[in-house]
Coordinates of C-alpha atoms in Angstrom, one line a residue:
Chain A
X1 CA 74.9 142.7 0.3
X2 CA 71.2 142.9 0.3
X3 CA 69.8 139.9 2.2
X4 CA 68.0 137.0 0.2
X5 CA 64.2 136.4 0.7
X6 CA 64.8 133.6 2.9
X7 CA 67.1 135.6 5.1
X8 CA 64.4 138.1 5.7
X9 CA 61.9 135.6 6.5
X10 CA 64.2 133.7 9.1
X11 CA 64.9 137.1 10.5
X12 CA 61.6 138.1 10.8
X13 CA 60.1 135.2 12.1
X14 CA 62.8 134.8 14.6
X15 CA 62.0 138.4 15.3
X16 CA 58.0 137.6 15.4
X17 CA 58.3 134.3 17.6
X18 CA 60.8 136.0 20.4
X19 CA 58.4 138.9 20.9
X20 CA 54.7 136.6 20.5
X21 CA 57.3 134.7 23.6
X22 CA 57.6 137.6 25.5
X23 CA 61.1 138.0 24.7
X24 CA 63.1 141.3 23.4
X25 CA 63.6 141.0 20.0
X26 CA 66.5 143.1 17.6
X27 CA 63.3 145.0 16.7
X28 CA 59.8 145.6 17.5
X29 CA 57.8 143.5 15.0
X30 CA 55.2 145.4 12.7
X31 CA 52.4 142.7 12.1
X32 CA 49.9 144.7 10.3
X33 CA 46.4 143.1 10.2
X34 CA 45.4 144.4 7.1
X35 CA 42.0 143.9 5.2
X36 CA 40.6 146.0 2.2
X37 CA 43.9 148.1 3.3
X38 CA 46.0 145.7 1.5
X39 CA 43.2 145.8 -1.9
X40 CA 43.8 149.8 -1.8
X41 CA 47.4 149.2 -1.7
X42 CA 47.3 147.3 -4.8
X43 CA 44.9 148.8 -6.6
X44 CA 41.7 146.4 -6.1
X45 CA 38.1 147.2 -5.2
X46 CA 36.8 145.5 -2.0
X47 CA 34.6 143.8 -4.6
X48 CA 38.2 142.0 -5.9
X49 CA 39.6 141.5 -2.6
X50 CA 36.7 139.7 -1.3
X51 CA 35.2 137.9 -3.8
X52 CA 37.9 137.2 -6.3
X53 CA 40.5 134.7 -3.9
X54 CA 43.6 135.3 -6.9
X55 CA 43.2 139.3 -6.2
X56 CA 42.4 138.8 -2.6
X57 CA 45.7 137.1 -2.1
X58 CA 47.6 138.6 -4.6
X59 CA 46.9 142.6 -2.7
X60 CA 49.1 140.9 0.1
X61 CA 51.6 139.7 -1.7
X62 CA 51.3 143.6 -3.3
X63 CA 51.2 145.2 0.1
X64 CA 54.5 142.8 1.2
X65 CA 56.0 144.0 -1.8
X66 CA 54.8 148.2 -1.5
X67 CA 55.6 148.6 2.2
X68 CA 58.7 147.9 3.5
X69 CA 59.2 146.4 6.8
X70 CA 56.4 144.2 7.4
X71 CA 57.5 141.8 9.3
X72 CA 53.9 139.1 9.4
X73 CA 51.0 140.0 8.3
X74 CA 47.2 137.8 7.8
X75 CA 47.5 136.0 4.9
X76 CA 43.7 136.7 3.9
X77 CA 42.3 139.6 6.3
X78 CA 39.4 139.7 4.5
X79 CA 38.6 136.4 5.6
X80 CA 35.4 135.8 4.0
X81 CA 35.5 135.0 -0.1
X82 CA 32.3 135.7 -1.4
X83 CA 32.4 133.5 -4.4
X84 CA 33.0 130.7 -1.8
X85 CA 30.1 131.6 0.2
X86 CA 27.9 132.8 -3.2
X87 CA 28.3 129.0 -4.5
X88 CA 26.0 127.6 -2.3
X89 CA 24.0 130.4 -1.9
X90 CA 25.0 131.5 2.0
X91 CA 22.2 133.5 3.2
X92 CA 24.1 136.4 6.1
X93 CA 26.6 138.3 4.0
X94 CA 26.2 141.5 2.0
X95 CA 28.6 141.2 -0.5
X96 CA 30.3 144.0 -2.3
X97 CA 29.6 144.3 -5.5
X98 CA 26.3 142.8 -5.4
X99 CA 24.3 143.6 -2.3
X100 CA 26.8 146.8 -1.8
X101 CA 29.0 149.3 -3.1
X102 CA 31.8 147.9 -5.2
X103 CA 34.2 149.4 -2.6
X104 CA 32.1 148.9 0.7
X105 CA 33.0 145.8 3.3
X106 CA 31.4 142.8 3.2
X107 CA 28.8 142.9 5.8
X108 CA 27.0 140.2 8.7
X109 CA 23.7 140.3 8.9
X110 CA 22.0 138.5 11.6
X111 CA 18.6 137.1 11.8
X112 CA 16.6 139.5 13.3
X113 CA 13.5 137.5 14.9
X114 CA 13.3 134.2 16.5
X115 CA 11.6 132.7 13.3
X116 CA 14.6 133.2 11.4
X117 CA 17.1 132.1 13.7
X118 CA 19.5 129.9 12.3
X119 CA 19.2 127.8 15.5
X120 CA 15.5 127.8 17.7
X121 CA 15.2 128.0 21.1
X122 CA 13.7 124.6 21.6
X123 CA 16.7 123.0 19.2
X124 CA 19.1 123.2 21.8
X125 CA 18.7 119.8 23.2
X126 CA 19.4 118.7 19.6
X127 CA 22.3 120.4 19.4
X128 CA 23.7 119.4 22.4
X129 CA 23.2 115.7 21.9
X130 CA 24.6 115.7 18.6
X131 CA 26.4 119.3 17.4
X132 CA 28.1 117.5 13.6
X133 CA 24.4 116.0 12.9
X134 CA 22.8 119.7 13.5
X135 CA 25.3 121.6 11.9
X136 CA 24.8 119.0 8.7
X137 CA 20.8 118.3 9.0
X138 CA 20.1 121.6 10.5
X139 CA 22.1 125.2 10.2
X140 CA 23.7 124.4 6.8
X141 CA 20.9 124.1 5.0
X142 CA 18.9 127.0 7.3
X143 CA 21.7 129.3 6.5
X144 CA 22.1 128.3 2.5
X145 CA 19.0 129.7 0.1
X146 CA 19.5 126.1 -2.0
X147 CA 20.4 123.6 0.9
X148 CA 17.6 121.4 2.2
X149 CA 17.5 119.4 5.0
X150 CA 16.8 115.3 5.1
X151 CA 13.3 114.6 4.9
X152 CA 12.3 117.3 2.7
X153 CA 11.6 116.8 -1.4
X154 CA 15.7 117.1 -2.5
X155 CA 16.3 119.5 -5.4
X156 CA 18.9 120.1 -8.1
X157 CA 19.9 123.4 -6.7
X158 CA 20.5 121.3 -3.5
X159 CA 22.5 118.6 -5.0
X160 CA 24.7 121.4 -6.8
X161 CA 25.1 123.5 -3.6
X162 CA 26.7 120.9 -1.7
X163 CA 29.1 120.1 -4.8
X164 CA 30.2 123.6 -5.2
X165 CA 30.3 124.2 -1.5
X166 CA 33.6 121.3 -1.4
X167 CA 34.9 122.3 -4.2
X168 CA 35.0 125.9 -3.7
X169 CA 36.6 125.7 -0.2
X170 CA 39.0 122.7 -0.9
X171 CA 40.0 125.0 -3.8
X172 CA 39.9 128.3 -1.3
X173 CA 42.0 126.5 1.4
X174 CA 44.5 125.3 -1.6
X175 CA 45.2 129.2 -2.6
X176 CA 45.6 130.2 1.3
X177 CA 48.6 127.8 1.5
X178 CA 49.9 128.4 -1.9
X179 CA 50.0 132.2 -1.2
X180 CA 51.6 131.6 2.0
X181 CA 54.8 130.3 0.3
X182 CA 54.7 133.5 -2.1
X183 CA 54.6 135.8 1.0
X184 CA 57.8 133.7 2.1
X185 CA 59.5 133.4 -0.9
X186 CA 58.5 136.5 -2.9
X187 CA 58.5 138.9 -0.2
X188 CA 60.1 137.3 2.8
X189 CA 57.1 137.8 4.8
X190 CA 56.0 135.9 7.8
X191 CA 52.4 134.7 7.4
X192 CA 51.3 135.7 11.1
X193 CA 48.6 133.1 12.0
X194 CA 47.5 129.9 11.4
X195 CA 44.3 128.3 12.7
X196 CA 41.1 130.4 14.3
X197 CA 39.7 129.6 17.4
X198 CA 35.9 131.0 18.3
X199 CA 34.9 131.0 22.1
X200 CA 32.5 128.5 22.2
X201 CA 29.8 130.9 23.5
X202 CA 30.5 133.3 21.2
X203 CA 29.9 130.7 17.9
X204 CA 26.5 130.1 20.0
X205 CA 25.5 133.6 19.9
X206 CA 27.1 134.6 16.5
X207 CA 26.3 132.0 14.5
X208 CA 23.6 129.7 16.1
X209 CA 21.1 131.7 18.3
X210 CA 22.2 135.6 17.5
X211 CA 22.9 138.4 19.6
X212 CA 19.1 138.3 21.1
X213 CA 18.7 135.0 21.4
X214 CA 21.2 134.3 23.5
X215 CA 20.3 137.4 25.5
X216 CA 16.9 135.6 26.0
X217 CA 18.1 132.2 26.4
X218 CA 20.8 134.0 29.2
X219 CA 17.2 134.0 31.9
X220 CA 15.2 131.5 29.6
X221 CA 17.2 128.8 29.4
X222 CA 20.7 129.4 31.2
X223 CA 21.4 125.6 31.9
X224 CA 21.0 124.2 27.9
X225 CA 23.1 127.5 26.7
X226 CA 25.9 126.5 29.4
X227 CA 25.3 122.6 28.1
X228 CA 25.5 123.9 24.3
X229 CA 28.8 125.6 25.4
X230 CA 30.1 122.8 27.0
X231 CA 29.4 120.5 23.5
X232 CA 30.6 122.9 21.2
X233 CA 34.1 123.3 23.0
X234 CA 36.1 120.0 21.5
X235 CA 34.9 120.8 18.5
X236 CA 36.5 124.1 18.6
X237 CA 39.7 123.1 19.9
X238 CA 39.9 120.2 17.8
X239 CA 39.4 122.6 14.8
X240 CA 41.6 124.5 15.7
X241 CA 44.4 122.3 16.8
X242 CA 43.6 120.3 13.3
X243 CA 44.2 124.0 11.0
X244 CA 47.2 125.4 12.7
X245 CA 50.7 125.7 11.9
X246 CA 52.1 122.4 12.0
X247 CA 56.0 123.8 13.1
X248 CA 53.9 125.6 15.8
X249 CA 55.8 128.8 15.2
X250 CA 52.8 130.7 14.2
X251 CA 49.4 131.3 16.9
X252 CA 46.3 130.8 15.8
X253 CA 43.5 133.7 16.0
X254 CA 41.4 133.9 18.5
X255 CA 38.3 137.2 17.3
X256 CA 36.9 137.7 20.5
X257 CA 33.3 139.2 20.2
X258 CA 30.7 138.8 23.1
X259 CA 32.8 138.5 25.8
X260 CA 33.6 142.4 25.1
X261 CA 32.1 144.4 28.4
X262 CA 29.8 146.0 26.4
X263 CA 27.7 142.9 25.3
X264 CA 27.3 141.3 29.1
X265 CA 27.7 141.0 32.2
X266 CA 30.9 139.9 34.1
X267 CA 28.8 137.7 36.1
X268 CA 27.5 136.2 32.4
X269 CA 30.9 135.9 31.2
X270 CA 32.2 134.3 34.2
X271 CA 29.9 131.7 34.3
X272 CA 29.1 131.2 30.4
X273 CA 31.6 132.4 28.6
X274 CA 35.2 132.1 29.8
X275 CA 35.1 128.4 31.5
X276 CA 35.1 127.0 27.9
X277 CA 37.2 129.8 26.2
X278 CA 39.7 129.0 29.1
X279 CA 39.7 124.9 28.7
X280 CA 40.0 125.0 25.0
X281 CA 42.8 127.7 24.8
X282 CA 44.7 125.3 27.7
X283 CA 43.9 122.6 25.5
X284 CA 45.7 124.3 22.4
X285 CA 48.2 125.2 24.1
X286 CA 49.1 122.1 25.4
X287 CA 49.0 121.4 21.6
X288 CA 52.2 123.5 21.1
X289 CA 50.0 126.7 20.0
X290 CA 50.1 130.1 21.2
X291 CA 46.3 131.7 20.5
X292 CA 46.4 135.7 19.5
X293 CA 43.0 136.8 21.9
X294 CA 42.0 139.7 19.4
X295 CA 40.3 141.7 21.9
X296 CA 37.8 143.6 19.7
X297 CA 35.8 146.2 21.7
X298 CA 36.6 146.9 25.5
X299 CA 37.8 144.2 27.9
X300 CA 39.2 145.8 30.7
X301 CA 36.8 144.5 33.7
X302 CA 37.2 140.8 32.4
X303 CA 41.5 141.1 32.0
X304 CA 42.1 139.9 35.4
X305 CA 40.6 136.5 34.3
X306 CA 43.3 135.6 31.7
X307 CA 45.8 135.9 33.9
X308 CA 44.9 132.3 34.8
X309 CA 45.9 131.1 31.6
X310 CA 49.2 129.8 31.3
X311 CA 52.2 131.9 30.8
X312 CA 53.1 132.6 27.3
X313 CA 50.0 130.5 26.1
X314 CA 48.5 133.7 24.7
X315 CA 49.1 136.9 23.0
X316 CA 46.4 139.9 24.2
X317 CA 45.9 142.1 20.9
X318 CA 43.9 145.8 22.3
X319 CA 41.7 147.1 20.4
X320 CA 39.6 150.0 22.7
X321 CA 41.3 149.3 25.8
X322 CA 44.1 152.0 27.6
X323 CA 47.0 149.8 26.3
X324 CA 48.6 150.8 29.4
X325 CA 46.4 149.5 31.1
X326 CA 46.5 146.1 29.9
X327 CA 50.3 146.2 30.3
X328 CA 50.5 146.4 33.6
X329 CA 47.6 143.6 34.0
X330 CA 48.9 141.5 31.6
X331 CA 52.0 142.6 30.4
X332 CA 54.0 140.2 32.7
X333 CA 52.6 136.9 31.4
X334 CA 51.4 137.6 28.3
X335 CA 52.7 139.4 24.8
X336 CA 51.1 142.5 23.9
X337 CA 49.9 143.7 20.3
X338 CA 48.0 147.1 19.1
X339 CA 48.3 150.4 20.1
X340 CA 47.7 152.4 16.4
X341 CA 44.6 154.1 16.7
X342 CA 42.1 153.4 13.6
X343 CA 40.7 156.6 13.7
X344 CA 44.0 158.3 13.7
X345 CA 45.3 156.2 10.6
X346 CA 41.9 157.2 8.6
X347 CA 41.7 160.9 9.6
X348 CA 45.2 161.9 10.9
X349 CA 48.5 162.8 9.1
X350 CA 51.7 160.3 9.0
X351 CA 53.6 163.0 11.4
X352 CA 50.6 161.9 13.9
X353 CA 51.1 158.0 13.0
X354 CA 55.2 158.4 13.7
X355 CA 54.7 160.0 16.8
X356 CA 52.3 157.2 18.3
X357 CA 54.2 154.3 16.8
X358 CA 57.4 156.5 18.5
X359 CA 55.7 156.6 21.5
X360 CA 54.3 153.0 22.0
X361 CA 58.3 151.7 20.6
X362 CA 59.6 153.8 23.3
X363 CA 57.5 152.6 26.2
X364 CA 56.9 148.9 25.4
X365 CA 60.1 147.7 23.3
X366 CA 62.7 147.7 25.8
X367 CA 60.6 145.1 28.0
X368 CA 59.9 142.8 25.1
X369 CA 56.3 141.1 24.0
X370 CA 55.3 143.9 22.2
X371 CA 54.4 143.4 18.5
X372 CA 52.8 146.7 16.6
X373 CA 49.8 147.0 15.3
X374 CA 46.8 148.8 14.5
X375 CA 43.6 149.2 17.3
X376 CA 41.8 146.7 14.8
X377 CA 41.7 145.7 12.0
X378 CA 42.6 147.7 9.1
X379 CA 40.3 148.3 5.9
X380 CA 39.9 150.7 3.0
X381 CA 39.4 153.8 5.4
X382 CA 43.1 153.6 5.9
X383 CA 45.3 156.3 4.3
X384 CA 47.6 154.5 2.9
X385 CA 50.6 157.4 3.5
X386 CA 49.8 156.5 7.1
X387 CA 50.4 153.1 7.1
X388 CA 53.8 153.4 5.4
X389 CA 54.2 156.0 7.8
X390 CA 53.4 153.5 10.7
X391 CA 56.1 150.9 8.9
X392 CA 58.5 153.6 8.7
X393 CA 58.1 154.5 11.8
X394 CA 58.9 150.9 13.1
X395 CA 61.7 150.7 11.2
X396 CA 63.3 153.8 12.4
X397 CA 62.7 153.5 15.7
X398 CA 62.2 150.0 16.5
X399 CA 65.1 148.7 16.7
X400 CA 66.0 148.9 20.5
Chain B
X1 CA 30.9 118.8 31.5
X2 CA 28.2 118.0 28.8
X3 CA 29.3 115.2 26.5
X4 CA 27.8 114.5 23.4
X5 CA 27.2 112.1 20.3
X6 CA 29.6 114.3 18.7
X7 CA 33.4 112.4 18.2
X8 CA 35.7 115.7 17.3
X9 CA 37.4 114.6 13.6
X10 CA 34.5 112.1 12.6
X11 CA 31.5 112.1 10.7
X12 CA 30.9 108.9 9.8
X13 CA 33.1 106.3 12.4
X14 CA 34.9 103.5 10.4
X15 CA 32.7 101.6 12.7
X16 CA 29.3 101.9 11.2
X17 CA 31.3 101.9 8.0
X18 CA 33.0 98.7 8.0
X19 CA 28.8 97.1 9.1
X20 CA 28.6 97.7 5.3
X21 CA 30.7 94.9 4.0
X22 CA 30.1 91.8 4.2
X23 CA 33.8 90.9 3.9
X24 CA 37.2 93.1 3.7
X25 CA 39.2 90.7 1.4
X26 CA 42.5 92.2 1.5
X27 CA 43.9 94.8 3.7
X28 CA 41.4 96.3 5.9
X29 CA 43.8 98.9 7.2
X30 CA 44.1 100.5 3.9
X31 CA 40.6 100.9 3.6
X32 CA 39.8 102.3 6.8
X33 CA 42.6 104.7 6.4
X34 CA 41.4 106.3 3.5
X35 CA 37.7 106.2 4.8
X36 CA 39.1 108.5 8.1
X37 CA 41.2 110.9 5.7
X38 CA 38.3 111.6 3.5
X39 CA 35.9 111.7 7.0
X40 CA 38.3 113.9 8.9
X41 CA 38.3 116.6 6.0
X42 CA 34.6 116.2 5.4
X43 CA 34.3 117.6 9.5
X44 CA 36.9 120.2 8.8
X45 CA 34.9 121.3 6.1
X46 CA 31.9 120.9 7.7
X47 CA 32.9 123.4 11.0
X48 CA 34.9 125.9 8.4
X49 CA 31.5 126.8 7.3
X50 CA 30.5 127.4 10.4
X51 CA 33.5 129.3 12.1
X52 CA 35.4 130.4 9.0
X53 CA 32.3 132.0 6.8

């Protein structure tokens, strides 16, 4: 007898949280993390999937629905809506559709002088005094093309932006829950993560300063950029501790940028970047929540540091790392996801795919903690034979 | 470490709130809680924009 919805979702969370814990499951999990992939699945532009929130959740539901044997999956990979950002007139995306190809991905653009820096070099004591009154007073209305900041003449665009900006994110983080329950209930599909945490360094240098300013405020101004860190960091945790699953099955996400080797330094990292990233992940996980460190780029040289963290506490996704090689530094304290080439799943053929998911099953399933999954994250490039090829492949050979 | 103004989950403390009124008539607790819940999700919206967007 074919099993309900709800029986596939117990199983496959059961399956999901034994192997995020390091344990063996009944089968390898397949949690996809699948963007504009899921849009091409379903038969949506990026356009749709990122700036239309019903067909932007409605391509996972499809994707659930079109590939077999997903066991979690993101619940919106293409994390930024557009028409939430458009509403009040956010100033560093290229949207599709508009500033792009109807079918390109959305696109960051960072400020690319210290003029237009969201954040200036002599703001930092600001920020560090008071980080809620700068974010309100200062970067909002910097980074939105309607916002203005108190003291100036106020405006009607202004007054409007703010309005839409609640309503269009209240309404946004309404959809993400209701579409979590239809991934449960219409597809027995385990929504995968709950929660984001951003290395408190790395919302300095992505969001605040930029890539270059923080390179220059690294020998300019080392002691207000470790400061700036060090008031950012409950904010982050407490974020992210406030957003997360409340059963705790589910981790939050963790995008891990410039602490990738080839931004900076180890000596940089050490000392700027992973004293914070390490206290707020404790601090989650004293919480009750795992935190899925989505190692985009290379991290090899800075591995050996997260071996402090507690057991368990995290789950190390690879993205350009020898996966074997993060095994065997991590691999005993610490679940392991990736493994799927991108390049293979956008230029290869499924017989390629099945092999590689054959060979990964084959060498990581019988340990345990090993959850499959593309390099990184998946978008429209993504032949969509070779991802049911990859779920396939799970399915036939992961169950060990 | 660096401390600062900053209270993780507030915007606007009940505190500096409360200075407002002269006098709380009836149940001050209801008040206050419903001042925090609208305060905490104001701060939750206000850090999605910047780590969520």
């Amino acid at each position: 007898m074919a099993k309900s919805m709800q029986e596939l979702y117990e199983e496959r969370m059961d399956r999901y949280w034994k192997a995020n814990h390091l344990q063996k499951p009944d089968k390898v999990p397949f949690r996809p993390c699948a963007a504009e992939l899921a849009g091409k699945i379903a038969g949506y532009t990026a356009q749709q999937v990122t700036h239309d929130p019903d067909l932007g959740l409605d391509a996972v539901v499809k994707m659930c629905q079109a590939v077999p044997g997903i066991d979690a999956t993101v619940v919106n990979m293409v994390f930024v809506n557009t028409s939430v950002t458009e509403s009040y007139g956010l100033k560093y995306y290229k949207v599709p559709g508009i500033d792009l190809d109807a079918d390109d991905s959305f696109q960051y653009i960072e400020p690319q002088t210290e003029e237009d820096a969201f954040m200036k070099v002599e703001e930092y004591d600001r920020f560090i005094e008071d980080p809620n009154e700068f974010v309100m007073n200062v970067w909002l209305p910097r980074t939105s093309k309607y916002m203005v900041p108190p003291g100036e003449q106020n405006t009607w665009k202004n007054n409007l932006a703010w309005l839409k900006n609640g309503i269009a994110i209240q309404q946004y983080f309404q959809k993400l829950g209701a579409n979590v329950a239809r991934m449960q209930t219409e597809t027995g599909t385990v929504s995968s993560l709950a929660g984001a945490l951003k290395a408190p360094f790395d919302i300095l240098a992505d969001k605040f300063r930029g890539f270059r300013g923080i390179a220059y405020d690294l020998h300019r101004c080392p002691d207000k950029v470790l400061k700036a860190t060090e008031a950012v960091a409950p904010h982050m945790a407490w974020n992210c501790i406030a957003t997360a699953d409340p059963s705790r099955k589910v981790p939050c996400s963790h995008w891990m940028h410039r602490g990738a080797t080839g931004f900076f330094s180890e000596e940089v990292f050490e000392k700027f970047h992973w004293p914070t990233l390490k206290m707020v992940t404790e601090q989650i996980w004293e919480a009750g929540i795992q935190t899925i460190y989505y190692a985009e780029g290379k991290w090899a040289r800075n591995l050996k540091h997260f071996r402090q963290l507690p057991e368990q506490s995290i789950i190390f996704h690879c993205d350009k790392d020898d996966i074997y090689e993060v095994k065997r530094v991590l691999g005993d304290r610490f679940a392991i996801s990736g493994g799927v080439p991108n390049d293979m799943l956008a230029f290869g053929e499924p017989a390629d795919v099945k092999k590689r998911v054959k060979q990964l099953i084959t060498d990581f399933g019988p340990d345990g903690g090993y959850l499959l999954d593309a390099e990184a994250i998946m978008q429209q490039d993504v032949k969509v034979e070779n991802f049911i090829a990859m779920a396939q492949a799970c399915e036939e050979y992961g169950y060990i | 470490m660096q401390e600062s103004k900053s209270v993780p989950g507030v915007c606007f403390p009940w505190e500096e709130k409360k200075k407002e009124y002269a006098e709380i008539k009836g149940d001050e607790e209801v008040v206050k809680a419903w001042w925090e819940t609208y305060d905490v999700h104001a701060y939750v919206h206000l850090w999605f924009c910047v780590t969520g967007l």
